[in-house]
Protein backbone atom coordinates (compact mmCIF):
# COMPACT_ATOMS: atom_id res chain seq x y z
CA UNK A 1 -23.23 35.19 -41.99
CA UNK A 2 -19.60 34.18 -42.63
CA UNK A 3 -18.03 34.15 -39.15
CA UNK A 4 -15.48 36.32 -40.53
CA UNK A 5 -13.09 37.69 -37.74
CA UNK A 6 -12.42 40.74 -39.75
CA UNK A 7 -15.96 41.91 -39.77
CA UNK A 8 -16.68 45.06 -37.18
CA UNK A 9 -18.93 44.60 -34.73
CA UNK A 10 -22.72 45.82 -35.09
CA UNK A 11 -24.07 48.03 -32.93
CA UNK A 12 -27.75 47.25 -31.69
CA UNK A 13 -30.30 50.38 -30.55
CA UNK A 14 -30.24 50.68 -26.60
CA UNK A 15 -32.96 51.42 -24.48
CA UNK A 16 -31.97 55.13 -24.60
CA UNK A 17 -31.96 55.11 -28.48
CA UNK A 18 -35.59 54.25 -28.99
CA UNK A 19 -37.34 57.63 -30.21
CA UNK A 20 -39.19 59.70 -27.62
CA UNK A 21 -40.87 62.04 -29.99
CA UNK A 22 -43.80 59.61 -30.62
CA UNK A 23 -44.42 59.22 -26.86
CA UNK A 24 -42.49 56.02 -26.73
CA UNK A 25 -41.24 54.99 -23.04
CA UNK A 26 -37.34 53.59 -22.81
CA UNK A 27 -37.26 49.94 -22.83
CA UNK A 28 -34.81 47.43 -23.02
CA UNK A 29 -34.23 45.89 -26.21
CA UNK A 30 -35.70 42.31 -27.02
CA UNK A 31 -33.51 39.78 -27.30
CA UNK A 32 -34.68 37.53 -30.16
CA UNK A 33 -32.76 34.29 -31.95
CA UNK A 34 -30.96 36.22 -34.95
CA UNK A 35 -29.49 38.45 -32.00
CA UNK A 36 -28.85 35.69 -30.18
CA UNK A 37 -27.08 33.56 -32.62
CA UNK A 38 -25.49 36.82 -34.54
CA UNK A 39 -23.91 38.17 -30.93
CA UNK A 40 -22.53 34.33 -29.92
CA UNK A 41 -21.07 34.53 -33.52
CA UNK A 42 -19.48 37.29 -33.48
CA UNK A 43 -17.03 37.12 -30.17
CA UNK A 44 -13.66 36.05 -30.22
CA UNK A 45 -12.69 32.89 -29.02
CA UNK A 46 -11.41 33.14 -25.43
CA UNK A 47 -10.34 31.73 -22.11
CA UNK A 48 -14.46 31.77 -21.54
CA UNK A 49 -15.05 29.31 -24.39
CA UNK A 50 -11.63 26.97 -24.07
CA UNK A 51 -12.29 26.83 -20.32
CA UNK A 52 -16.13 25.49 -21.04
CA UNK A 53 -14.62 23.15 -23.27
CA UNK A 54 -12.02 21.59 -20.79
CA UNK A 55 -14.74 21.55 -17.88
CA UNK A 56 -17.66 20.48 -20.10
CA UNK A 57 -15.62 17.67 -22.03
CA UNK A 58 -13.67 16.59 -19.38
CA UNK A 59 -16.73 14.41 -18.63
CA UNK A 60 -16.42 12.54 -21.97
CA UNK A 61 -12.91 11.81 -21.03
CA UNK A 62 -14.57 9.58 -18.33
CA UNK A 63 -16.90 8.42 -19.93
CA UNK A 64 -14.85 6.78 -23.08
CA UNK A 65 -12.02 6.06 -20.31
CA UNK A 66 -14.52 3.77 -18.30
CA UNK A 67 -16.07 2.36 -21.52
CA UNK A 68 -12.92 1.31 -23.07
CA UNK A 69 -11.15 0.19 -19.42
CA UNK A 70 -14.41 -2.00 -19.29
CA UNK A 71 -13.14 -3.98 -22.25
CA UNK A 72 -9.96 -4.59 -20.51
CA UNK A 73 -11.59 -5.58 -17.65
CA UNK A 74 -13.70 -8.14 -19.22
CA UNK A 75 -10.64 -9.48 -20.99
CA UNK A 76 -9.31 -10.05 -17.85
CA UNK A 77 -12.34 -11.88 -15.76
CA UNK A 78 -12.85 -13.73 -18.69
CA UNK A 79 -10.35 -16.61 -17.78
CA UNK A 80 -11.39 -15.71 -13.64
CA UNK A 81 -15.07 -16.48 -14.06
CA UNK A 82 -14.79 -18.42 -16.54
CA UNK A 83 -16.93 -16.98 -19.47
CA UNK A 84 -16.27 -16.48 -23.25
CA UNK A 85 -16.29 -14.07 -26.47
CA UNK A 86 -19.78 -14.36 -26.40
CA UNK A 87 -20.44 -13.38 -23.27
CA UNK A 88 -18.36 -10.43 -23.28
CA UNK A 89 -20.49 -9.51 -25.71
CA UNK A 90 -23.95 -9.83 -23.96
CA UNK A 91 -22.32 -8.37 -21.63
CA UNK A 92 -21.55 -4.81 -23.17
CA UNK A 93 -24.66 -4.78 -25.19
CA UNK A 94 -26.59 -4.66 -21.66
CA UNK A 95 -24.34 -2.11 -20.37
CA UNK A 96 -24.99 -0.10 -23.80
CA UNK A 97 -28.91 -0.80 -23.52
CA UNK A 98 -28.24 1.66 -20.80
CA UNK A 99 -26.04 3.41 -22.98
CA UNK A 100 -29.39 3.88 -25.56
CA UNK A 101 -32.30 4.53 -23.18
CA UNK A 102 -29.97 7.19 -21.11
CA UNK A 103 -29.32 8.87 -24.34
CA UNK A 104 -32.67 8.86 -25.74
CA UNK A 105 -33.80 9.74 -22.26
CA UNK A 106 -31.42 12.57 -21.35
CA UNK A 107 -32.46 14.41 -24.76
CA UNK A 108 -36.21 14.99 -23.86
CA UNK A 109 -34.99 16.13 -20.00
CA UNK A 110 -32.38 18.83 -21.43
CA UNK A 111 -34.80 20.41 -23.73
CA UNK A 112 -37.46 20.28 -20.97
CA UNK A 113 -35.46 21.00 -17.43
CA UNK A 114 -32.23 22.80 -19.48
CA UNK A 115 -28.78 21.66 -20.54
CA UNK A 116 -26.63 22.49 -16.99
CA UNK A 117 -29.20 20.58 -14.67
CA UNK A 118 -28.96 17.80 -16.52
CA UNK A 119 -25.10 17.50 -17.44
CA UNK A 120 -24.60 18.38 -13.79
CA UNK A 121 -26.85 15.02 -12.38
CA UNK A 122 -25.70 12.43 -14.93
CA UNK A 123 -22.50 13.45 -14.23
CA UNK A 124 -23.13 12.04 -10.28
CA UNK A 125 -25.16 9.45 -11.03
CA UNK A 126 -22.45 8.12 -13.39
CA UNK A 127 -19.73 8.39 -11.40
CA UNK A 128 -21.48 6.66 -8.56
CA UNK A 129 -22.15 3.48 -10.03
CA UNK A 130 -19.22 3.26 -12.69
CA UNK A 131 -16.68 3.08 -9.66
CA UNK A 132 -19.36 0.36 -7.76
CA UNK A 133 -18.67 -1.95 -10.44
CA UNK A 134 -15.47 -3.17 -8.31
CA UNK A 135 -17.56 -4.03 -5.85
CA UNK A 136 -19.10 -6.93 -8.04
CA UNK A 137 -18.51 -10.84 -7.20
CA UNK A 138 -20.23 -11.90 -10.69
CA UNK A 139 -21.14 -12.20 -13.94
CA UNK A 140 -24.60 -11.42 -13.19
CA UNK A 141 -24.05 -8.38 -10.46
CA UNK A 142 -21.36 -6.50 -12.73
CA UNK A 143 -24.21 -6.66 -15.69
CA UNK A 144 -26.46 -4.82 -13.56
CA UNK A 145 -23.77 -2.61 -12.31
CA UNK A 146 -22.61 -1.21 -15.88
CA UNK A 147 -25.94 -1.35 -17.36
CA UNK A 148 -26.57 1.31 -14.68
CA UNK A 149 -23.39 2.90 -15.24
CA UNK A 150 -23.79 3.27 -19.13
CA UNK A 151 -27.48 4.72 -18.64
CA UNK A 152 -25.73 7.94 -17.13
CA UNK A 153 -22.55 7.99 -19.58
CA UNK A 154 -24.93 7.55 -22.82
CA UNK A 155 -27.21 10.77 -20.96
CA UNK A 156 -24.85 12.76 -20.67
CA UNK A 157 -22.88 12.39 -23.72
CA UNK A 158 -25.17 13.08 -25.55
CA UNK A 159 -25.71 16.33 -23.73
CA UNK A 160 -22.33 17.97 -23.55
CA UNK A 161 -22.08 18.44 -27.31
CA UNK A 162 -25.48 19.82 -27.69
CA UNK A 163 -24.66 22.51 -24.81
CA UNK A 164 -21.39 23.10 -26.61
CA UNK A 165 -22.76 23.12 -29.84
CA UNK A 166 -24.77 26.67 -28.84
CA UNK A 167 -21.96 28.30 -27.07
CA UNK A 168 -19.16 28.52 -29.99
CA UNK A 169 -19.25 30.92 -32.25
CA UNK A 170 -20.17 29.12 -35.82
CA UNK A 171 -17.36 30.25 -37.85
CA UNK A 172 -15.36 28.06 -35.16
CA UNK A 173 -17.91 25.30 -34.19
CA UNK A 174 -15.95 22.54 -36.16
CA UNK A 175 -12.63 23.00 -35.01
CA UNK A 176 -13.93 23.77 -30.81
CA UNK A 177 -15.90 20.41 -31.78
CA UNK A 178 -12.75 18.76 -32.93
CA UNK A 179 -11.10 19.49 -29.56
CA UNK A 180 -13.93 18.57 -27.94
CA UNK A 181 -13.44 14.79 -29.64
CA UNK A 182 -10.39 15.25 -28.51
CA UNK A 183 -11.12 14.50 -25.29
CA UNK A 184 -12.72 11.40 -26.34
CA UNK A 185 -9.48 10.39 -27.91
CA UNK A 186 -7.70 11.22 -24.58
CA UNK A 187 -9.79 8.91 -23.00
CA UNK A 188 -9.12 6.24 -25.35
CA UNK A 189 -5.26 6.18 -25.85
CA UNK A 190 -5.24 6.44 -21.84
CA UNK A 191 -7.31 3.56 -21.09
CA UNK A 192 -5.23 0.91 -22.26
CA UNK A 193 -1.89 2.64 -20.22
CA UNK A 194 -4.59 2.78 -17.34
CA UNK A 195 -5.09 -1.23 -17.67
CA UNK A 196 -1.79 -1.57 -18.46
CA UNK A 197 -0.19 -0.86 -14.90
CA UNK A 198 -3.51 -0.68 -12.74
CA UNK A 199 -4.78 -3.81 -13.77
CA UNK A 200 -1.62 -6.15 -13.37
CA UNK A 201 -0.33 -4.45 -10.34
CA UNK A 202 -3.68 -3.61 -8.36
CA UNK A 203 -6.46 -5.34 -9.77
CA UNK A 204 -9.26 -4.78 -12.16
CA UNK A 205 -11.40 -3.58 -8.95
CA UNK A 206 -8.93 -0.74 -8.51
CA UNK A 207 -9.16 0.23 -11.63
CA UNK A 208 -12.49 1.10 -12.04
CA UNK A 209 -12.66 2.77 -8.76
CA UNK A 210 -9.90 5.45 -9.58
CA UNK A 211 -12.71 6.86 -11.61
CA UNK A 212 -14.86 8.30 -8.80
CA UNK A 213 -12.50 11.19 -7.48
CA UNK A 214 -11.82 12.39 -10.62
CA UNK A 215 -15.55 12.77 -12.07
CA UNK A 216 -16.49 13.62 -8.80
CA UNK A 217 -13.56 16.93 -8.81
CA UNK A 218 -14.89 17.98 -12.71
CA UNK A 219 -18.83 17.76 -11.20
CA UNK A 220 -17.69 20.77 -8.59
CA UNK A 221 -15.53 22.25 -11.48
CA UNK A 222 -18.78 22.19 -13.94
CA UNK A 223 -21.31 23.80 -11.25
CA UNK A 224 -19.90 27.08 -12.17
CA UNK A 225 -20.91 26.98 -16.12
CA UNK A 226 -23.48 28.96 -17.34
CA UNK A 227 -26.85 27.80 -18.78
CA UNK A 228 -26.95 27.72 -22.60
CA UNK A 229 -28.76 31.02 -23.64
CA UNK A 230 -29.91 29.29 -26.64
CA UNK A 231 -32.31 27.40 -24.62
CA UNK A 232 -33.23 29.72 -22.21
CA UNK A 233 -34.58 32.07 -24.91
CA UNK A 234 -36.41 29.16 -26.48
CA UNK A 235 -38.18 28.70 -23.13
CA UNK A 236 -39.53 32.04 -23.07
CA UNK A 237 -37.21 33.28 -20.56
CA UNK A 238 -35.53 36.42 -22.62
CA UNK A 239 -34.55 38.48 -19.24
CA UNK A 240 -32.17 35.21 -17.86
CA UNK A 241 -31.07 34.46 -21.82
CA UNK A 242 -29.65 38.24 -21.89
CA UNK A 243 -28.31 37.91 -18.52
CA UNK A 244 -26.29 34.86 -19.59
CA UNK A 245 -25.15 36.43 -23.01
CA UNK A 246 -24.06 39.93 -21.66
CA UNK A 247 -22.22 37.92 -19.23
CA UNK A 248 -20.58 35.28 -21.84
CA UNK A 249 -19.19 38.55 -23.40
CA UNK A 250 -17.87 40.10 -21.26
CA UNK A 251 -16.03 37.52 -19.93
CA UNK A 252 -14.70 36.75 -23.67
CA UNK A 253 -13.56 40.59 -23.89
CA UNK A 254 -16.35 41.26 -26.99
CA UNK A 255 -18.19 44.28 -27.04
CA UNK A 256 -21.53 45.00 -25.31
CA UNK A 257 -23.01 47.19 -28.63
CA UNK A 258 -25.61 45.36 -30.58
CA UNK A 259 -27.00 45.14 -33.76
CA UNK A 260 -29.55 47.02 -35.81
CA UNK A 261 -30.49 44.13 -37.75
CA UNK A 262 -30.23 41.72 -34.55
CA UNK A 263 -32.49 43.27 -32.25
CA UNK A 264 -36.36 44.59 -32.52
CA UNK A 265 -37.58 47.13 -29.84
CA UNK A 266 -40.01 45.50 -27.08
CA UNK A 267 -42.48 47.92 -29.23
CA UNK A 268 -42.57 46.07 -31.87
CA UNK A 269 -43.45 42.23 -32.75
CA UNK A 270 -41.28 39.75 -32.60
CA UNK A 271 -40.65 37.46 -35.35
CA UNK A 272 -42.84 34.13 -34.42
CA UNK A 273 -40.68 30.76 -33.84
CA UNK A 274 -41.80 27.76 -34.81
CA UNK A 275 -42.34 25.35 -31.42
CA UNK A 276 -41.11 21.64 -32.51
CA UNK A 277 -41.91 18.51 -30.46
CA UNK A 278 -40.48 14.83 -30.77
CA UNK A 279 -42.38 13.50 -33.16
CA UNK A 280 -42.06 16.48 -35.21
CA UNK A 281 -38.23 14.59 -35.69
CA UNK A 282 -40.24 11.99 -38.31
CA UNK A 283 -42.65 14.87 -39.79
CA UNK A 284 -41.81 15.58 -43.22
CA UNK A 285 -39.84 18.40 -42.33
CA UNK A 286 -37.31 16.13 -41.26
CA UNK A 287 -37.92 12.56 -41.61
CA UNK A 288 -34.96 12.13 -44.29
CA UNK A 289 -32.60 13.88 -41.99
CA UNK A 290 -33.48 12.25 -38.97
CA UNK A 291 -33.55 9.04 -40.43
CA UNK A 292 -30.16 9.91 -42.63
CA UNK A 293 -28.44 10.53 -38.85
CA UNK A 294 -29.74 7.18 -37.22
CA UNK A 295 -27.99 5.28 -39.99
CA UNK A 296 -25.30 7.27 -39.83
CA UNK A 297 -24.76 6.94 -35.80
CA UNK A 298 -26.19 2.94 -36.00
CA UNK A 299 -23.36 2.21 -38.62
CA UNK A 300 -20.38 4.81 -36.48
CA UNK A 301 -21.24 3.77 -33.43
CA UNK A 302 -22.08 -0.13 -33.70
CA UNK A 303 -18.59 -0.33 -35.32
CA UNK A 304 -16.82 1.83 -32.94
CA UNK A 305 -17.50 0.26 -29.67
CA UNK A 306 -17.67 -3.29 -31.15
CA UNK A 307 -14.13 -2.36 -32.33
CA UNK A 308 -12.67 -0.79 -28.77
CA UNK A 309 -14.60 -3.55 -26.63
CA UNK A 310 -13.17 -6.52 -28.45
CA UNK A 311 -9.24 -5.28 -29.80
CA UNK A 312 -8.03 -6.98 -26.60
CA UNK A 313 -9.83 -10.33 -26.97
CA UNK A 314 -9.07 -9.88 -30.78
CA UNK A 315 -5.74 -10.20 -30.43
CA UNK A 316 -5.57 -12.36 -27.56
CA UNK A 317 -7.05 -14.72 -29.98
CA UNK A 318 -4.51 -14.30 -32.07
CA UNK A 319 -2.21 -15.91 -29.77
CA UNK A 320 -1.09 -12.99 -28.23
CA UNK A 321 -0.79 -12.68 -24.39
CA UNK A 322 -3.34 -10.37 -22.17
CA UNK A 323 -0.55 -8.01 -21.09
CA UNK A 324 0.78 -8.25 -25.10
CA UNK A 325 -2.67 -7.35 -26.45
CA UNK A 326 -2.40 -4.41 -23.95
CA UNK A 327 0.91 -3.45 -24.84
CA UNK A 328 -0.67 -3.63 -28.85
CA UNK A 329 -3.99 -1.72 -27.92
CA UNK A 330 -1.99 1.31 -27.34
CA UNK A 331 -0.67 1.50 -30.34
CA UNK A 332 -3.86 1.14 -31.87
CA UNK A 333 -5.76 3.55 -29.42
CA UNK A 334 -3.41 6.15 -29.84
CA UNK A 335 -4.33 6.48 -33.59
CA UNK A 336 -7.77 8.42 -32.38
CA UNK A 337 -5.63 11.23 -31.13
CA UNK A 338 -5.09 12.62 -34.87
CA UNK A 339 -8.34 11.63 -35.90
CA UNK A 340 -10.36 13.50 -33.25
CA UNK A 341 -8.17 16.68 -33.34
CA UNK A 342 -7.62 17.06 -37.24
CA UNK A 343 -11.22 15.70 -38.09
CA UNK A 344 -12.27 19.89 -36.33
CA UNK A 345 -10.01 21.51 -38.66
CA UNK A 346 -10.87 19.04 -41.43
CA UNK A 347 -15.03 19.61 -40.89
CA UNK A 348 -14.66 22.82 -40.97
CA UNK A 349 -12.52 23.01 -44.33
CA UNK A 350 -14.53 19.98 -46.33
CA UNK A 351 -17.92 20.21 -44.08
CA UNK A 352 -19.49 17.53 -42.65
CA UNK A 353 -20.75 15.57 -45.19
CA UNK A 354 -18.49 14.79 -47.63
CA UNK A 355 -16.22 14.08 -44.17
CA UNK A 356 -18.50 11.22 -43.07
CA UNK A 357 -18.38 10.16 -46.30
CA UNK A 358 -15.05 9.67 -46.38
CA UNK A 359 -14.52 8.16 -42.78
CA UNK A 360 -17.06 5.68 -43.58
CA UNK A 361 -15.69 4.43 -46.38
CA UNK A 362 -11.80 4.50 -44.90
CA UNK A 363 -13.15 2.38 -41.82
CA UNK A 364 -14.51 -0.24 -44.17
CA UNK A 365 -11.22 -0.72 -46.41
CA UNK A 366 -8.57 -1.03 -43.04
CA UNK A 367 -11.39 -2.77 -41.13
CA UNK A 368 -11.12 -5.58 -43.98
CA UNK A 369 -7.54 -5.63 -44.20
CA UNK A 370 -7.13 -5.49 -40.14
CA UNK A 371 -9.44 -8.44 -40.54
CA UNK A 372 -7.07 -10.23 -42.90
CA UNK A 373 -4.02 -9.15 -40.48
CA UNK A 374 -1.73 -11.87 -39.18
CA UNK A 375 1.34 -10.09 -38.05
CA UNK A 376 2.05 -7.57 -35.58
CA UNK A 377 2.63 -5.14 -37.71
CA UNK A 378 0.24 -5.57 -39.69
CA UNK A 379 -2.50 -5.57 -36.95
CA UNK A 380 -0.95 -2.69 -35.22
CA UNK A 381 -1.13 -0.91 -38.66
CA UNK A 382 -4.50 -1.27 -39.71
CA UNK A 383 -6.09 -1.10 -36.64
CA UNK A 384 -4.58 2.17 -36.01
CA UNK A 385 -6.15 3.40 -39.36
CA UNK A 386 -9.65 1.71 -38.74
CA UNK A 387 -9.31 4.02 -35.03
CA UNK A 388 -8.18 7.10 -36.88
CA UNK A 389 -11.36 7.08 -39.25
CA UNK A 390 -13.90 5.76 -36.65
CA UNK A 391 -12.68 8.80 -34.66
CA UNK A 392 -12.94 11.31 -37.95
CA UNK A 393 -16.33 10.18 -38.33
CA UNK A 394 -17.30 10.86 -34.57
CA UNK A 395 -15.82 14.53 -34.73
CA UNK A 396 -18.38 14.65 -37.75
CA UNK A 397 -21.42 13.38 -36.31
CA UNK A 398 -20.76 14.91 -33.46
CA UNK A 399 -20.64 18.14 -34.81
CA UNK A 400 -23.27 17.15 -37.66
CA UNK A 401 -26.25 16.38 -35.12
CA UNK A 402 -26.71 19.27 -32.77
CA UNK A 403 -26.47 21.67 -36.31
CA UNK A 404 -29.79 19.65 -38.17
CA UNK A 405 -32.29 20.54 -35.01
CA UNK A 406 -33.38 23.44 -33.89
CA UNK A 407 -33.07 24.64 -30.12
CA UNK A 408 -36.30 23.28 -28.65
CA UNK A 409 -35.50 20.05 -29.79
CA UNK A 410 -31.76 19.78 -30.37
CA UNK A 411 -30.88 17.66 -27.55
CA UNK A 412 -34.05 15.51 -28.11
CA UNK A 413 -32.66 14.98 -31.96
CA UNK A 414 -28.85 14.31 -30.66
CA UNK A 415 -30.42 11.83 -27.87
CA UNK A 416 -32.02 9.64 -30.19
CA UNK A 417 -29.23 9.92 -32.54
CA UNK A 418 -26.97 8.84 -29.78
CA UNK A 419 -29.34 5.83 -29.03
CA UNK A 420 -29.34 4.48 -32.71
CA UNK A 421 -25.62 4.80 -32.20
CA UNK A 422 -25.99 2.41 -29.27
CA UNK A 423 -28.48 -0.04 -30.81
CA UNK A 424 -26.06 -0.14 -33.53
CA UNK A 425 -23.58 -1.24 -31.16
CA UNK A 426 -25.44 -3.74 -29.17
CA UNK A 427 -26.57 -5.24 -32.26
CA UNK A 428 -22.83 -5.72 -33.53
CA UNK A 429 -21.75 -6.88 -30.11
CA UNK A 430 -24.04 -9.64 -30.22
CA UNK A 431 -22.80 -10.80 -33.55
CA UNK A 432 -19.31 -10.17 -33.10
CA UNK A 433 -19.12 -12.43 -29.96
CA UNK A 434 -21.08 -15.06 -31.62
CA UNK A 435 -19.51 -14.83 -34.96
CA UNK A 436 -15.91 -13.89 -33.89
CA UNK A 437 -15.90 -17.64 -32.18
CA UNK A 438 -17.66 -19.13 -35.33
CA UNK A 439 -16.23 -17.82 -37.87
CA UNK A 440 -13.29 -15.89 -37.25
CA UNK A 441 -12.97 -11.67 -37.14
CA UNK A 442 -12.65 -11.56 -40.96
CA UNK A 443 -16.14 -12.33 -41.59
CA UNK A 444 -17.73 -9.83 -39.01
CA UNK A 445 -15.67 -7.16 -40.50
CA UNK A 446 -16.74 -7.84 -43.88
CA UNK A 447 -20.60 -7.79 -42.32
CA UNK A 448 -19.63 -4.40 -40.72
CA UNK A 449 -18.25 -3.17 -44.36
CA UNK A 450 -21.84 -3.96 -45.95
CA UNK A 451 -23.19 -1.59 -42.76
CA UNK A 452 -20.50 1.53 -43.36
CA UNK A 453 -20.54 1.46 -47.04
CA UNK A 454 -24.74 2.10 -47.15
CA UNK A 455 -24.29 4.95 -44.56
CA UNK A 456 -22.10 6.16 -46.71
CA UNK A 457 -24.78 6.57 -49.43
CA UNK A 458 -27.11 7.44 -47.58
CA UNK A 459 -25.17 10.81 -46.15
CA UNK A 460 -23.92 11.47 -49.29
CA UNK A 461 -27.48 11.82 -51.04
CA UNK A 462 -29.56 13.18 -47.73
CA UNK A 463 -27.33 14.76 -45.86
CA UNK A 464 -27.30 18.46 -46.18
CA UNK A 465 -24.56 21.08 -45.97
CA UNK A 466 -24.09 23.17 -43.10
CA UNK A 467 -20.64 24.63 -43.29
CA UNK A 468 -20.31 28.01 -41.73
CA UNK A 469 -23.69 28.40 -40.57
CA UNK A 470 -25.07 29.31 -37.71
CA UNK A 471 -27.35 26.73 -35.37
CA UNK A 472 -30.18 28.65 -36.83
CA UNK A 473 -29.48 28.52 -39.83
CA UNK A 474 -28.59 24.89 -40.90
CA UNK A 475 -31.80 23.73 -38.95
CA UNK A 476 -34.40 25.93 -41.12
């Protein structure tokens, strides 16, 4: 199946179509996964699938906004309580042990209880204790506070894209993915404008209550999305999964008619689907895979939030004043914009390997020579480029992940991605405050190259190909 918009619809036999001559009773047709995936494939993209997008990802917009602002907040109680680099570090790698168990968490809970339920109470939970992180008087209470906080954002981001993922059409999935990341880079290039004037003017309290409303107004907004159809079939529960698809299309303005080829009669058998569990993720059927994505997401995602949580610090150690390393950061946290947006379109021209390939090995040359940086301009420069190809990797992985699993355990496969992601970043957080202090930022940027560069191997040898295909398809 090529996606291709020019192809005509197919029809599929209706109940009233099924032959009567050999005593045969109408029935409804049976909905099985090449229908599925062939009838989700074949709509147009509409207002149904940009507005599930905006409600659906508005979440991760939050979440990278409040893990970013928390950088700038610890920048700023650094010099009030009276704690260093280092312990800006311990500090985020608790909050992102949150981060992993949430996501590795989350996964199993989606495939079990369903994609909606579960995006819908993260969501709450997440926006309940991010904003009660102002109410903190210490070191010790705020650790608590955003460890809690981060155990919601890292379950439900890894959810979102999974529940995406099985809602685009294929032909499509790369660049509605982009977009998705683009929300992602929203939240970055606005968190530093956020610190900017909330922070200076109101307090670093303030600014991490102005969260709540917001999350809270999207939670409301996202209690009207459907449940992915995908899963509901792989539960067993065909009647609901049909329910959900006929009304996906009309509400995208596709046809009703469906395929020969897509659909069996209730009379006859349907194929049988292989039923995966967790630890089938290490059984040879996918242990180089799975263990080809948890380098992939240790070496993105240990670089990417060491990077965002310590660019203020960074350059205040530089010489460079809090409200100048501010004034700096946007510059630098702009540059995800283009990388989130393009990397769709780019994924879906290239595919997703060769594009991790690529973003690996970009973040490890301008991570070196941002390392090296003494200037503004230089620093400004480079550190825009290391942003733009950490974010070009995350559209990838993002994208990459949901498309290696299949349905009944997708989100269990993107959760423990998502974790490795985190342990990669608590593990670099620890040695970046340490080492940072010790031995300047060259040196842990020329540790993080060693990290990228073998990821970069390791996807371009394992990682398998899975342009234009559907879900189904690039997880046989």
């Amino acid at each position: 199946m090529n996606g291709s918009s020019s192809s005509a619809p197919q029809q599929i036999p209706l109940a009233t179509d099924i032959d009567k001559s050999e005593g045969r009773e109408a029935t409804q047709p049976l909905l099985t996964q090449e229908a599925l995936a062939a009838r989700l494939d074949r709509l147009p993209v509409s207002r149904f699938h940009i507005l599930v997008l905006v409600v659906a990802a508005m979440s991760l917009f939050f979440d990278t906004l409040d893990t970013v602002i928390t950088g700038f907040v610890l920048a700023t109680l650094s010099p009030l309580w009276g704690f260093s680099a280092a312990t800006i570090g311990v500090l985020s790698a608790i909050g992102l042990s949150g981060y992993l168990i949430g996501s590795a968490i989350a996964g199993f809970a989606a495939d079990k209880y369903g994609r909606k339920p579960m995006i819908m109470l993260t969501l709450i939970l997440y926006s309940v204790f991010s904003a009660s992180r102002g109410l903190a008087d210490d070191v010790y209470g705020f650790a608590v506070l955003n460890f809690l906080t981060w155990l919601f954002v890292g379950a439900e981001s890894s959810i979102v894209p999974t529940y995406l993922a099985e809602l685009w059409p294929s032909r499509v999935r790369g660049k509605l993915g982009g977009w998705m990341m683009g929300f992602f880079a929203l939240g970055i290039a606005c968190s530093p404008i956020w610190a900017f004037y909330v922070i200076p003017n109101w307090g670093w309290r303030v600014s991490l209550y102005l969260t709540l409303p917001f999350a809270i107004l999207i939670g409301f907004m996202r209690s009207g999305l459907p449940e992915s159809p995908r899963w509901l079939l792989s539960r067993g529960r065909a009647a609901e999964a049909e329910a959900v698809l006929k009304s996906i299309e009309k509400r995208s303005g596709g046809s009703v008619n469906h395929s020969h080829e897509a659909v069996r009669s209730v009379t006859n058998k349907p194929k049988s689907v292989m039923k995966y569990t967790a630890r089938d993720l290490l059984s040879p059927r996918f242990r180089k895979i799975t263990l080809m994505i948890w380098l992939a997401w240790f070496a993105e995602y240990g670089v990417l939030y060491t990077f965002m949580t310590f660019v203020p610090t960074l350059l205040a150690m530089e010489g460079y004043t809090i409200v100048k390393s501010f004034q700096f950061s946007i510059v630098i946290y702009a540059s995800v914009i283009p990388g989130y947006v393009l990397g769709g379109y780019i994924i879906d021209w290239l595919d997703r390997k060769p594009t991790m390939v690529i973003a690996f090995i970009g973040t490890a040359i301008s991570g070196t020579l941002f390392g090296l940086s003494t200037t503004p301009e230089t620093l400004m420069t480079f550190g825009g480029l290391m942003a733009f190809f950490l974010a070009l990797c995350s559209t990838s992985i993002y994208n990459y992940t949901p498309e290696l699993y299949p349905t009944n355990i997708r989100a269990t496969g993107m959760g423990i991605a998502s974790a490795w992601g985190r342990a990669g970043a608590i593990t670099l957080l620890l040695v970046f405050g340490v080492f940072a202090v010790l031995k300047g930022k060259l040196f842990v940027f020329v540790v993080c190259d060693v990290i990228l560069i073998s990821a970069a191997i390791v996807v371009a040898l394992l990682g398998p190909s899975t342009k234009g295909k559907s879900l189904e398809e690039s997880s046989m």
